[in-house]
Coordinates of N, CA and C in Angstrom, one line a residue:
X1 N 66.7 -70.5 -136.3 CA 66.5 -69.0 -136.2 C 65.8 -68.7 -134.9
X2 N 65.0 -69.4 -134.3 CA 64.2 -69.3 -133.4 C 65.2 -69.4 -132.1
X3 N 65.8 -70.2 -131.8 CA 67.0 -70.3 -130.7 C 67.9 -69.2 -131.0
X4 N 68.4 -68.6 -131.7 CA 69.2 -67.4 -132.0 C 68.6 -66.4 -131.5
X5 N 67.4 -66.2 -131.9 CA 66.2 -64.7 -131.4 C 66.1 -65.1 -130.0
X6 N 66.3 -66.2 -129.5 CA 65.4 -66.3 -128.3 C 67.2 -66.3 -127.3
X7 N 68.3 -66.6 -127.6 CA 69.6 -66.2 -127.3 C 70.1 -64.7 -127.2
X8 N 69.5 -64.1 -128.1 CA 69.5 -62.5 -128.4 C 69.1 -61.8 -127.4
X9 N 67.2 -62.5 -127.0 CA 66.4 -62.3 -126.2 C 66.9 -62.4 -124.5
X10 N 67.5 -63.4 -124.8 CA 68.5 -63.7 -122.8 C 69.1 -62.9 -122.5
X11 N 70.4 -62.5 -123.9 CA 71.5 -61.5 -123.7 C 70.7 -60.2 -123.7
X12 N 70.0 -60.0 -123.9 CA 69.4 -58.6 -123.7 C 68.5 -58.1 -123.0
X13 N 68.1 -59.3 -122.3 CA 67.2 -59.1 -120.9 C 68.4 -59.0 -119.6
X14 N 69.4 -60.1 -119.5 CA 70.2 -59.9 -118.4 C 71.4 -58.5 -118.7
X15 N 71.4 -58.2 -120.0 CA 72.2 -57.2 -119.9 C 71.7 -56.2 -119.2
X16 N 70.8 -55.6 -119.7 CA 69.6 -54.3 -119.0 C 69.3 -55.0 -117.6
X17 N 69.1 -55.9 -117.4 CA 68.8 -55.7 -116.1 C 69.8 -56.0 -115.1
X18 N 71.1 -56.8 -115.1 CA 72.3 -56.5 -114.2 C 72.8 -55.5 -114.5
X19 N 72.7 -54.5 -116.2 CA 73.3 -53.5 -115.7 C 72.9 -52.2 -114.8
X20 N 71.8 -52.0 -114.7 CA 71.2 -51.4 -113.4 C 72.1 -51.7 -112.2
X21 N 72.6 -52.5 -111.7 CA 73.0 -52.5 -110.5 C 74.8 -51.6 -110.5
X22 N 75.2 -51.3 -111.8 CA 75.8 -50.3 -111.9 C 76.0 -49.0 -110.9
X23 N 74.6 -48.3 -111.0 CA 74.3 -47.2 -109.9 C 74.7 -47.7 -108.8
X24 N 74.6 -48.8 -107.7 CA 75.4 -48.7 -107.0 C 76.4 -49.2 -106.9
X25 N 77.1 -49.6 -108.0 CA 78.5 -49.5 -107.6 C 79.7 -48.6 -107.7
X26 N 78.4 -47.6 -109.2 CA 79.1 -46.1 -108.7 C 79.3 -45.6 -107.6
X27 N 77.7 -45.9 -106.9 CA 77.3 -44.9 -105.8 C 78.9 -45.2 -104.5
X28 N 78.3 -46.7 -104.7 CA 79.3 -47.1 -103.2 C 80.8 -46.5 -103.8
X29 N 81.5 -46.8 -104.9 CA 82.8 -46.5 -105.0 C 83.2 -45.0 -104.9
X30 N 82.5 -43.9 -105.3 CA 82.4 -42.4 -104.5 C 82.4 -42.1 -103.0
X31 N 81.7 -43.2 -102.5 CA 81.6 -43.3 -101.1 C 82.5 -43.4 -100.3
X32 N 82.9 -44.7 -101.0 CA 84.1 -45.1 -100.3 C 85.8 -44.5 -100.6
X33 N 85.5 -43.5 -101.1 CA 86.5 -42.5 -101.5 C 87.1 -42.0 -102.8
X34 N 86.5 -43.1 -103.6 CA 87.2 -42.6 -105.4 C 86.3 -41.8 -105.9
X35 N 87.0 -41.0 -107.0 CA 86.5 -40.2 -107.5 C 85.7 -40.5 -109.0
X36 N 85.0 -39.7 -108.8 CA 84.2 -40.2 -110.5 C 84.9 -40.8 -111.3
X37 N 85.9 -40.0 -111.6 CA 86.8 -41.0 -112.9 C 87.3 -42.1 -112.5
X38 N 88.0 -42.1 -111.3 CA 88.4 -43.4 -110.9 C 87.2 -44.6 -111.0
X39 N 86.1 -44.4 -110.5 CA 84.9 -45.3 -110.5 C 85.0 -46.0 -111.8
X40 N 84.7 -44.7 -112.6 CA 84.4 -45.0 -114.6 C 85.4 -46.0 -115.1
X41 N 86.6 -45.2 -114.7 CA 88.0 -46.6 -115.0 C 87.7 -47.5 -114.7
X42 N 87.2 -47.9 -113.2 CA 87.6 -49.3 -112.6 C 86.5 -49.9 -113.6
X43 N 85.1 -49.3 -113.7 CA 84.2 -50.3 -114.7 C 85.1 -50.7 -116.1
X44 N 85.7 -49.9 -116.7 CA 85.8 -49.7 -118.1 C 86.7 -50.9 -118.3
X45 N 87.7 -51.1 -117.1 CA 88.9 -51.9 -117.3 C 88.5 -53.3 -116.7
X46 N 88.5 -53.5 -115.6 CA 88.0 -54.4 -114.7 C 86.6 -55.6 -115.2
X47 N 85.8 -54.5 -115.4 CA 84.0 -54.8 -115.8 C 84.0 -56.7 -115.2
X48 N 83.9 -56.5 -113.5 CA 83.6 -57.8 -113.0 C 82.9 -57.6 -111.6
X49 N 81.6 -57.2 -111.7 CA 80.8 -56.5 -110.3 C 81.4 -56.8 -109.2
X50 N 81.5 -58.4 -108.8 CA 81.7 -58.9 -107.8 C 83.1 -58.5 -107.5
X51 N 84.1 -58.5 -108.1 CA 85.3 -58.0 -108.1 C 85.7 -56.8 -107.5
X52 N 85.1 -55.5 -108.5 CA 85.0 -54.2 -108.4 C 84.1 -54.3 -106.7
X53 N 83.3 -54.0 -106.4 CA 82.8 -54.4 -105.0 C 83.6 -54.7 -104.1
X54 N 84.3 -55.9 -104.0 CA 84.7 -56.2 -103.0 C 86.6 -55.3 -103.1
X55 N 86.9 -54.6 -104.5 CA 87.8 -53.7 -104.2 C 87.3 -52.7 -103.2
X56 N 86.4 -51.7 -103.5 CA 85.9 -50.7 -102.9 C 85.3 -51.1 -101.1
X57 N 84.8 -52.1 -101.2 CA 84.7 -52.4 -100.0 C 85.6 -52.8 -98.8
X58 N 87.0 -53.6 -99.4 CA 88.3 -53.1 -98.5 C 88.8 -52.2 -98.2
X59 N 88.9 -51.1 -99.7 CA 89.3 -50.0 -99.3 C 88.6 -48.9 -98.3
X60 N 87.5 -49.1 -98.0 CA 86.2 -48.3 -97.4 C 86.5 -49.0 -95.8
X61 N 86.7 -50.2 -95.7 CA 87.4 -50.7 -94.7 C 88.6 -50.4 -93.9
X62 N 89.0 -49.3 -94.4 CA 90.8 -49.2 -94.4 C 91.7 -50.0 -94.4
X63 N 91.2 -51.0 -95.6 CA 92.5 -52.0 -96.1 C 93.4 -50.9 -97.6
X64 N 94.6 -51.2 -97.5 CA 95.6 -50.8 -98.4 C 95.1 -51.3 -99.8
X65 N 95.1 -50.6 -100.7 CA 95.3 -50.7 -102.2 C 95.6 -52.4 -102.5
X66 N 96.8 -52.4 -102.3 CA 97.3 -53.9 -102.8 C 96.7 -55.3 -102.7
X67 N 96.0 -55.0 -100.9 CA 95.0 -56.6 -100.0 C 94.1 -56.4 -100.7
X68 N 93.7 -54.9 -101.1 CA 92.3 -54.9 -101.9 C 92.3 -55.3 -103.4
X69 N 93.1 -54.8 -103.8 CA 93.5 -55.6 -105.0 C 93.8 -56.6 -105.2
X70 N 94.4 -57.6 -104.3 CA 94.8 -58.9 -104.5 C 93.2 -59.9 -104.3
X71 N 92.6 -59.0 -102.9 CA 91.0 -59.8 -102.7 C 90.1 -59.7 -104.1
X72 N 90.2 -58.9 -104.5 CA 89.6 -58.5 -106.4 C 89.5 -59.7 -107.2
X73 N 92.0 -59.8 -107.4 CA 92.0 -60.8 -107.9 C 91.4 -62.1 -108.0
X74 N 91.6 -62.5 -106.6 CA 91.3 -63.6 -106.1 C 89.6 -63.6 -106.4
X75 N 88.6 -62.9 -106.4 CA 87.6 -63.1 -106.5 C 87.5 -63.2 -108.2
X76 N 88.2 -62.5 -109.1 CA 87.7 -62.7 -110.6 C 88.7 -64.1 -111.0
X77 N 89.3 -64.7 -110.2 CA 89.9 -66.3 -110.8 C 89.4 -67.3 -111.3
X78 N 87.7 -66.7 -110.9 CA 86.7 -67.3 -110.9 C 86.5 -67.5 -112.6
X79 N 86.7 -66.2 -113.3 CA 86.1 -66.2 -115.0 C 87.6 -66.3 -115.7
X80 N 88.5 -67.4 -115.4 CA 89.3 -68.0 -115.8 C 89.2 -69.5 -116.2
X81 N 88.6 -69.6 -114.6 CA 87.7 -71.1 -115.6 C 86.4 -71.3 -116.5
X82 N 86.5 -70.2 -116.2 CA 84.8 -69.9 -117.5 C 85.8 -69.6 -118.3
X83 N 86.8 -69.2 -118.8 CA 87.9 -68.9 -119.9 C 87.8 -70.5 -120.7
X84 N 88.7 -70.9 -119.6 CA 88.6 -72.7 -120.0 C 87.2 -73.1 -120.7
X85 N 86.6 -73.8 -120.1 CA 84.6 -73.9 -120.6 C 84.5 -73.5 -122.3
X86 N 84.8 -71.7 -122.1 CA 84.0 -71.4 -123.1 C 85.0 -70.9 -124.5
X87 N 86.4 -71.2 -124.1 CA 87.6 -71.5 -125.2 C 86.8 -72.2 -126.6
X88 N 86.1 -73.4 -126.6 CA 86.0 -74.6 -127.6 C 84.7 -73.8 -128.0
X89 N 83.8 -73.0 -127.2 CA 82.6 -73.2 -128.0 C 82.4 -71.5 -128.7
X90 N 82.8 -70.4 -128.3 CA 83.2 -69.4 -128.6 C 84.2 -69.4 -130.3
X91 N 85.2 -70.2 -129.4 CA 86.0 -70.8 -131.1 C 86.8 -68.8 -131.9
X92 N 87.6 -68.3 -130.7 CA 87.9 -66.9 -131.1 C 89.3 -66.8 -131.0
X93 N 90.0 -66.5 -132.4 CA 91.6 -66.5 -132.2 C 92.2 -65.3 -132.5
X94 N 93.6 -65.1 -132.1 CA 94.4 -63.7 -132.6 C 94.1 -63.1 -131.5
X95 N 93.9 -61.8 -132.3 CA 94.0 -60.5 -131.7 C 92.6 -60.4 -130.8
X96 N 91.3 -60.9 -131.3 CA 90.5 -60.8 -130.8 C 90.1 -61.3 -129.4
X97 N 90.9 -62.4 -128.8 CA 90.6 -63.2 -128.3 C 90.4 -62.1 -127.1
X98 N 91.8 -61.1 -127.1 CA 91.5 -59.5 -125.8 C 90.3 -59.2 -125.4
X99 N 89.5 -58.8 -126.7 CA 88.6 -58.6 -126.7 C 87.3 -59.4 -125.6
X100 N 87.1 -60.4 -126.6 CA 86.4 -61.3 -125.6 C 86.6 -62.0 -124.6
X101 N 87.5 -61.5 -123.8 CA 88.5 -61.8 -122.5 C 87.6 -61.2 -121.8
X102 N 87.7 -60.1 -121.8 CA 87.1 -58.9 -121.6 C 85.7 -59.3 -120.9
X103 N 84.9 -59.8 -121.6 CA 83.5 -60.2 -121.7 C 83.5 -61.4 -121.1
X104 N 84.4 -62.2 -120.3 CA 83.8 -63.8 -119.8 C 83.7 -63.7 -118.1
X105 N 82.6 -63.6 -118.0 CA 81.9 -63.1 -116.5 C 80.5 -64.3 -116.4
X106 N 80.6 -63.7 -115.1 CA 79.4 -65.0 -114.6 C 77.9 -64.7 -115.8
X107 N 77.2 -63.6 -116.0 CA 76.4 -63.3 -117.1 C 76.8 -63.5 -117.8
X108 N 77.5 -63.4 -118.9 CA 78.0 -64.1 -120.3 C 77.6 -65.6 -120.5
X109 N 78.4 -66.1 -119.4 CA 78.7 -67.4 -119.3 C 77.8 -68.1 -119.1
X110 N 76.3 -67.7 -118.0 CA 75.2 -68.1 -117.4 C 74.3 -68.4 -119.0
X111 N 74.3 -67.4 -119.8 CA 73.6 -67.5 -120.9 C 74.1 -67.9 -122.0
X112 N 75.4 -67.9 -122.3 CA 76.0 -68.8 -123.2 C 75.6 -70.1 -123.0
X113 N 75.6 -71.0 -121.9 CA 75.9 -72.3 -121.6 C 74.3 -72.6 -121.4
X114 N 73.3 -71.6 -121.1 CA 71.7 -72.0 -121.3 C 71.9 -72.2 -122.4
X115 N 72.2 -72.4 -123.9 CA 72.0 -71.9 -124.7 C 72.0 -73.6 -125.9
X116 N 71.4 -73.8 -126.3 CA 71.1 -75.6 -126.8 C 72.0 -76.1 -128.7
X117 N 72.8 -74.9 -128.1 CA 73.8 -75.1 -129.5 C 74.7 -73.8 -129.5
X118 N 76.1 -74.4 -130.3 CA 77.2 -73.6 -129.8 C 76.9 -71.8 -131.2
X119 N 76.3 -72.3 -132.2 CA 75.7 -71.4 -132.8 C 74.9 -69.9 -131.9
X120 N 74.0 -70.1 -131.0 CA 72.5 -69.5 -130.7 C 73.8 -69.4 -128.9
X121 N 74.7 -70.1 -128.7 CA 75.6 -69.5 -127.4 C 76.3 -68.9 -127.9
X122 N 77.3 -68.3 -128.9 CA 77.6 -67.3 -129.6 C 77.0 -65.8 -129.8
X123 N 75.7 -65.8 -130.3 CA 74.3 -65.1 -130.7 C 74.3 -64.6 -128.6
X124 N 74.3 -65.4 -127.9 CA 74.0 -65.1 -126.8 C 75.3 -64.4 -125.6
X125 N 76.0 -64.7 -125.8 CA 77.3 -64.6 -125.7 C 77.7 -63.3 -125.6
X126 N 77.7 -63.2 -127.0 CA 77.8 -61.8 -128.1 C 76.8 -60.7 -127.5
X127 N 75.7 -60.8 -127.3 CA 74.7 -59.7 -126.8 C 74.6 -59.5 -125.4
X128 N 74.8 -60.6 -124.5 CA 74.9 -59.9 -123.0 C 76.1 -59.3 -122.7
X129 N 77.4 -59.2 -123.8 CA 78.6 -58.8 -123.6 C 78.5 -57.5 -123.9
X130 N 78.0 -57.5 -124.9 CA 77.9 -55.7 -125.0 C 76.8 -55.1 -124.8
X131 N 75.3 -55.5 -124.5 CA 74.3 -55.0 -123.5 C 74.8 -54.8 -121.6
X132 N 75.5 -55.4 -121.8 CA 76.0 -55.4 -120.1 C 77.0 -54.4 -120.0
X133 N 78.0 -54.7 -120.9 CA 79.3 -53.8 -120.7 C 79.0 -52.0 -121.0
X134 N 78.2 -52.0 -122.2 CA 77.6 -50.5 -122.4 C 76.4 -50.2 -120.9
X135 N 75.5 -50.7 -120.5 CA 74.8 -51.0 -119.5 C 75.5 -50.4 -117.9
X136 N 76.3 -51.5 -118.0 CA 77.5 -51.5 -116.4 C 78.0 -49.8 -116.6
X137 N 78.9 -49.2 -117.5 CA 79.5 -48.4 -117.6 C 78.7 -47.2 -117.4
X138 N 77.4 -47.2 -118.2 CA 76.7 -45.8 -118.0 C 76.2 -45.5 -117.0
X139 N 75.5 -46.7 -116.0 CA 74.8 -46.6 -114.8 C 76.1 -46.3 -114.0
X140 N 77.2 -46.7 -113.8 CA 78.2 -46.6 -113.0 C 78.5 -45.3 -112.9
X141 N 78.8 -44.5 -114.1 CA 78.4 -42.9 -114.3 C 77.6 -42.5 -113.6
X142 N 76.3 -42.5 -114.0 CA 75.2 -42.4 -113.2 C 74.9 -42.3 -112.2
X143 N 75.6 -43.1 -111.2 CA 75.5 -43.7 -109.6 C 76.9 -42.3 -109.1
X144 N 77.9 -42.4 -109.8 CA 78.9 -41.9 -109.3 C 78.8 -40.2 -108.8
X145 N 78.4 -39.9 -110.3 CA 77.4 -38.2 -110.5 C 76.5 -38.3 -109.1
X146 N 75.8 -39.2 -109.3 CA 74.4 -38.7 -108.4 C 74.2 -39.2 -106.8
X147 N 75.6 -39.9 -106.4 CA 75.8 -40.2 -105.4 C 75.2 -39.2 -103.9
X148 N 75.5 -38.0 -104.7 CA 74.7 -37.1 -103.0 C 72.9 -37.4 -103.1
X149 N 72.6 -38.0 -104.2 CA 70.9 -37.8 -104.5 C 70.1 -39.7 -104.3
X150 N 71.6 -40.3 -104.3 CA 71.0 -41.8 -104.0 C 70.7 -42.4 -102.7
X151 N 72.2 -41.9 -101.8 CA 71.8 -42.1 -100.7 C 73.0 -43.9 -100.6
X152 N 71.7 -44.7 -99.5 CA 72.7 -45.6 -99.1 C 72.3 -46.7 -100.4
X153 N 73.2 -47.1 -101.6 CA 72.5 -48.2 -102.4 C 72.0 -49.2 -102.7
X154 N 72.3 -50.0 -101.3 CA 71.7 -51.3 -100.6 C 70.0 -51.5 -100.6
X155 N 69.6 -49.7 -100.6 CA 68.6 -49.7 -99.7 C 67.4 -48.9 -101.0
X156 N 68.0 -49.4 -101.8 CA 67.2 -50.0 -103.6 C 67.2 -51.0 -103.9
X157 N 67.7 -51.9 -103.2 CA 67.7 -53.6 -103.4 C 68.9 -53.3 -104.6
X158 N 69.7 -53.0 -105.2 CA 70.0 -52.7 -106.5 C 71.2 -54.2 -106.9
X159 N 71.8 -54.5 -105.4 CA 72.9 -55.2 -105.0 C 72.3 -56.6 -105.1
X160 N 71.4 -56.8 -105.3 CA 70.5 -58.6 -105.8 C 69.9 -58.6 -107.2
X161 N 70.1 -57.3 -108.0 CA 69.5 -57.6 -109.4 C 70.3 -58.7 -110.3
X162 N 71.8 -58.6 -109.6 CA 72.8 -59.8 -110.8 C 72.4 -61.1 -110.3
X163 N 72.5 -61.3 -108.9 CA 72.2 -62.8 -108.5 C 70.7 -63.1 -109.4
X164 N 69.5 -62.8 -108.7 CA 68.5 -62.9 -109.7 C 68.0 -63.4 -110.8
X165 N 69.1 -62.3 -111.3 CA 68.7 -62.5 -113.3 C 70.0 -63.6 -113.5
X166 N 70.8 -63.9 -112.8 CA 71.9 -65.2 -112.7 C 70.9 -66.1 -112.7
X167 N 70.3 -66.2 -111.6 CA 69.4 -67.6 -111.1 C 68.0 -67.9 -111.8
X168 N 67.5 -66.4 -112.8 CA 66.7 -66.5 -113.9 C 67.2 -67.7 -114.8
X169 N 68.1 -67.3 -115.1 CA 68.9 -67.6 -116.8 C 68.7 -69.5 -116.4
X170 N 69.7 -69.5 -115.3 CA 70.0 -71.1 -114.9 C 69.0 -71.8 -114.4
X171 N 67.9 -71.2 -114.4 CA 66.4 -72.0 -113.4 C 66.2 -73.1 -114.5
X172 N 65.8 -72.8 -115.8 CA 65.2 -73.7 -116.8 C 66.0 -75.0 -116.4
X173 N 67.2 -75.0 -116.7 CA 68.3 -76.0 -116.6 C 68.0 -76.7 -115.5
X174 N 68.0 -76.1 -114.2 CA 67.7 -77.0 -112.9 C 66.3 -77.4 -112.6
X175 N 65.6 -76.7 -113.6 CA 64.1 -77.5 -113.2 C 64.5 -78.5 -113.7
X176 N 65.2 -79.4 -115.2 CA 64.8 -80.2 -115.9 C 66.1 -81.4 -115.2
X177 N 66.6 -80.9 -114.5 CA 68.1 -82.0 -114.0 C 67.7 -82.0 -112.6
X178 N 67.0 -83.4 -112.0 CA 67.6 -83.5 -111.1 C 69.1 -83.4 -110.0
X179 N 70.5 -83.5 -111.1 CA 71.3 -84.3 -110.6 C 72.1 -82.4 -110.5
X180 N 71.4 -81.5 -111.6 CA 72.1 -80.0 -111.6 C 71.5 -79.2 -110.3
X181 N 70.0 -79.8 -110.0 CA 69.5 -79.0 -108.2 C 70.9 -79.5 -106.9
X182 N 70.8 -80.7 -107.5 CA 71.9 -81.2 -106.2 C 73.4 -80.4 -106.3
X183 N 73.8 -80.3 -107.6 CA 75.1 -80.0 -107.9 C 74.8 -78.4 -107.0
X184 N 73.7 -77.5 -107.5 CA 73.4 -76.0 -106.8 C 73.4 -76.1 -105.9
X185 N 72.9 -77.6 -104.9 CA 72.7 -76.9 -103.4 C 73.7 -77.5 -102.7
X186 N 75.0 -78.4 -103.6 CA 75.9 -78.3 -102.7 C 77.0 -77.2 -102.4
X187 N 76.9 -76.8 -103.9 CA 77.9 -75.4 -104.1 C 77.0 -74.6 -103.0
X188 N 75.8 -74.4 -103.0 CA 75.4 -72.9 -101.7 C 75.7 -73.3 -101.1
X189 N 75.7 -74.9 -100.0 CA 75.9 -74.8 -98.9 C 77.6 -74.9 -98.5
X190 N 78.3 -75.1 -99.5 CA 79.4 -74.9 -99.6 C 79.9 -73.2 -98.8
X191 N 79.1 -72.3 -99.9 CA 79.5 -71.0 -99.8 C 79.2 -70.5 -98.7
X192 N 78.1 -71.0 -97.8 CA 77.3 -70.4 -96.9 C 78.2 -70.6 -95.9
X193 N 78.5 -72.3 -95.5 CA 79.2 -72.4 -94.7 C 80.6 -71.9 -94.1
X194 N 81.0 -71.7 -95.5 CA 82.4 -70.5 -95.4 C 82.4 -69.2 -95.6
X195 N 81.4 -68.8 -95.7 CA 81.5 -67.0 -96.3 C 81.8 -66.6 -94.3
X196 N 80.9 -66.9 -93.6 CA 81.5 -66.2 -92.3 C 82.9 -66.4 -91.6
X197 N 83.8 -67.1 -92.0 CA 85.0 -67.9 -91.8 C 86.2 -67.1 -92.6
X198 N 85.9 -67.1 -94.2 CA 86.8 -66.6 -95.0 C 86.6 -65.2 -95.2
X199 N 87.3 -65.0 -96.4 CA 87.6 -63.6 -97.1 C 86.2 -63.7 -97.8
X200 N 86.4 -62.5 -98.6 CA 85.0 -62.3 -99.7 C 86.3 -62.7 -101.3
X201 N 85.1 -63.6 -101.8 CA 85.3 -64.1 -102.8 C 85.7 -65.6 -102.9
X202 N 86.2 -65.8 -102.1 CA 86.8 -67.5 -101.6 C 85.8 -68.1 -101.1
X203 N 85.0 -68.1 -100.6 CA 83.8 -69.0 -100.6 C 83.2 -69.8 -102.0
X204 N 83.3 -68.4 -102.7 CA 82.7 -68.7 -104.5 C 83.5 -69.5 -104.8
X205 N 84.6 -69.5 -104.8 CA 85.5 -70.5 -105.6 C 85.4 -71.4 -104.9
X206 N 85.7 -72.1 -103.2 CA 84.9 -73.5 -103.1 C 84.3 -74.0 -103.3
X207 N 83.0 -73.7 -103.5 CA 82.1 -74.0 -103.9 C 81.9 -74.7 -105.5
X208 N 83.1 -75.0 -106.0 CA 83.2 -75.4 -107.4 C 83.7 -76.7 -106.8
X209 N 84.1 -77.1 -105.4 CA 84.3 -78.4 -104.8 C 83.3 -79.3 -105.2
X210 N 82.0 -78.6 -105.4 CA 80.8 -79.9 -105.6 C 80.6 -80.2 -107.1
X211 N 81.5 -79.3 -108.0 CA 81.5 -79.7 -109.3 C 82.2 -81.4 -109.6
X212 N 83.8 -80.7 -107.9 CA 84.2 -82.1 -108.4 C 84.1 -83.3 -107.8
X213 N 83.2 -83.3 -107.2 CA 82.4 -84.3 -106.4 C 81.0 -85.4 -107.6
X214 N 80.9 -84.2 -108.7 CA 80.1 -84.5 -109.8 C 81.1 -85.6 -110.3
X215 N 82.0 -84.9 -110.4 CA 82.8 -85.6 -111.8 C 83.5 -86.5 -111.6
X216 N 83.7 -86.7 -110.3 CA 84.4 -87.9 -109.5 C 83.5 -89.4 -110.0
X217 N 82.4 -88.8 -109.6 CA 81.4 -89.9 -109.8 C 81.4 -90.5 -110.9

């Protein structure tokens, strides 16, 4: 019971606090030319920050709809293989499965997989999915409405609250693994090295190079 409350407790701290970063993604997506509703849709349907982001930020670039949406793609391919991962421990069939499709994002998944049994990652699972997804959507409202009163987003810090409470959730785990610090600092320097070279989002996905450098071994 104690792991369950304290699973509850994860999903409901990272929900509330990545969803805050909402407001600016309303803010920026008004900015960069959509309109309230359009913003509200892209959360409602999409619900993948890093995704959503780097749509609006091509299009604000004067890249076309389609490069921007394919760069989207390419950045959420990412919670496909968290699809994979969290298929066996989730354990969700039929009709439902849409549902929790919906919900497999780097938060979900960060706190599922802290989680010391597939019981209490369920419990955790379940609560950052819909503390975040209710969370994401209202602030995104929020940001979009109040866009003449916010100003530039960035300049709330608001765009480092997901990393953060990401690297909250996962800290326990890499304090206690030597072999999970090394696996983290090859994937960063992975990313670092290529984020000035590539697209946005393709960096992230290399950086799963050093998983297979784990597993080789």
């Amino acid at each position: 019971m104690k792991q369950i409350s304290t699973a509850i407790r994860d999903g409901l701290g990272v929900g509330f606090a990545v969803g805050l970063s909402g407001v600016a993604f309303g803010a920026a997506a008004v900015t960069s030319g959509l309109n309230v509703a359009q913003a509200c849709v892209l959360s409602l349907l999409a619900f993948t920050g890093a995704s959503q982001f780097a749509l609006i930020g091509a299009v604000a670039g004067g890249g076309d709809l389609l490069a921007a949406s394919a760069g989207a793609l390419l950045l959420g391919g990412r919670n496909t293989l968290y699809g994979l991962r969290m298929a066996d421990m989730l354990k969700v069939s039929g009709p439902k499965r849409l549902v929790v499709a919906q919900g497999v994002i780097d938060e979900t998944t960060a706190v599922a997989m802290a989680q010391p049994d597939p019981e209490s990652a369920r419990q955790g699972f379940t609560t950052t999915f819909v503390t975040l997804y209710f969370m994401w959507n209202l602030t995104t409202l929020a940001g979009a409405v109040g866009t003449e009163f916010l100003g530039d987003p960035a300049a709330f810090g608001l765009d480092a609250v997901g990393p953060a409470a990401f690297l909250a959730i996962l800290w326990p785990r890499l304090a206690e693994s030597p072999e999970l610090r090394w696996l983290a600092l090859g994937a960063v320097a992975i990313a670092l090295a290529t984020t000035p070279l590539l697209p946005a989002g393709v960096p992230v996905l290399l950086s799963a190079v050093a998983v297979l450098v784990v597993m080789m071994r």
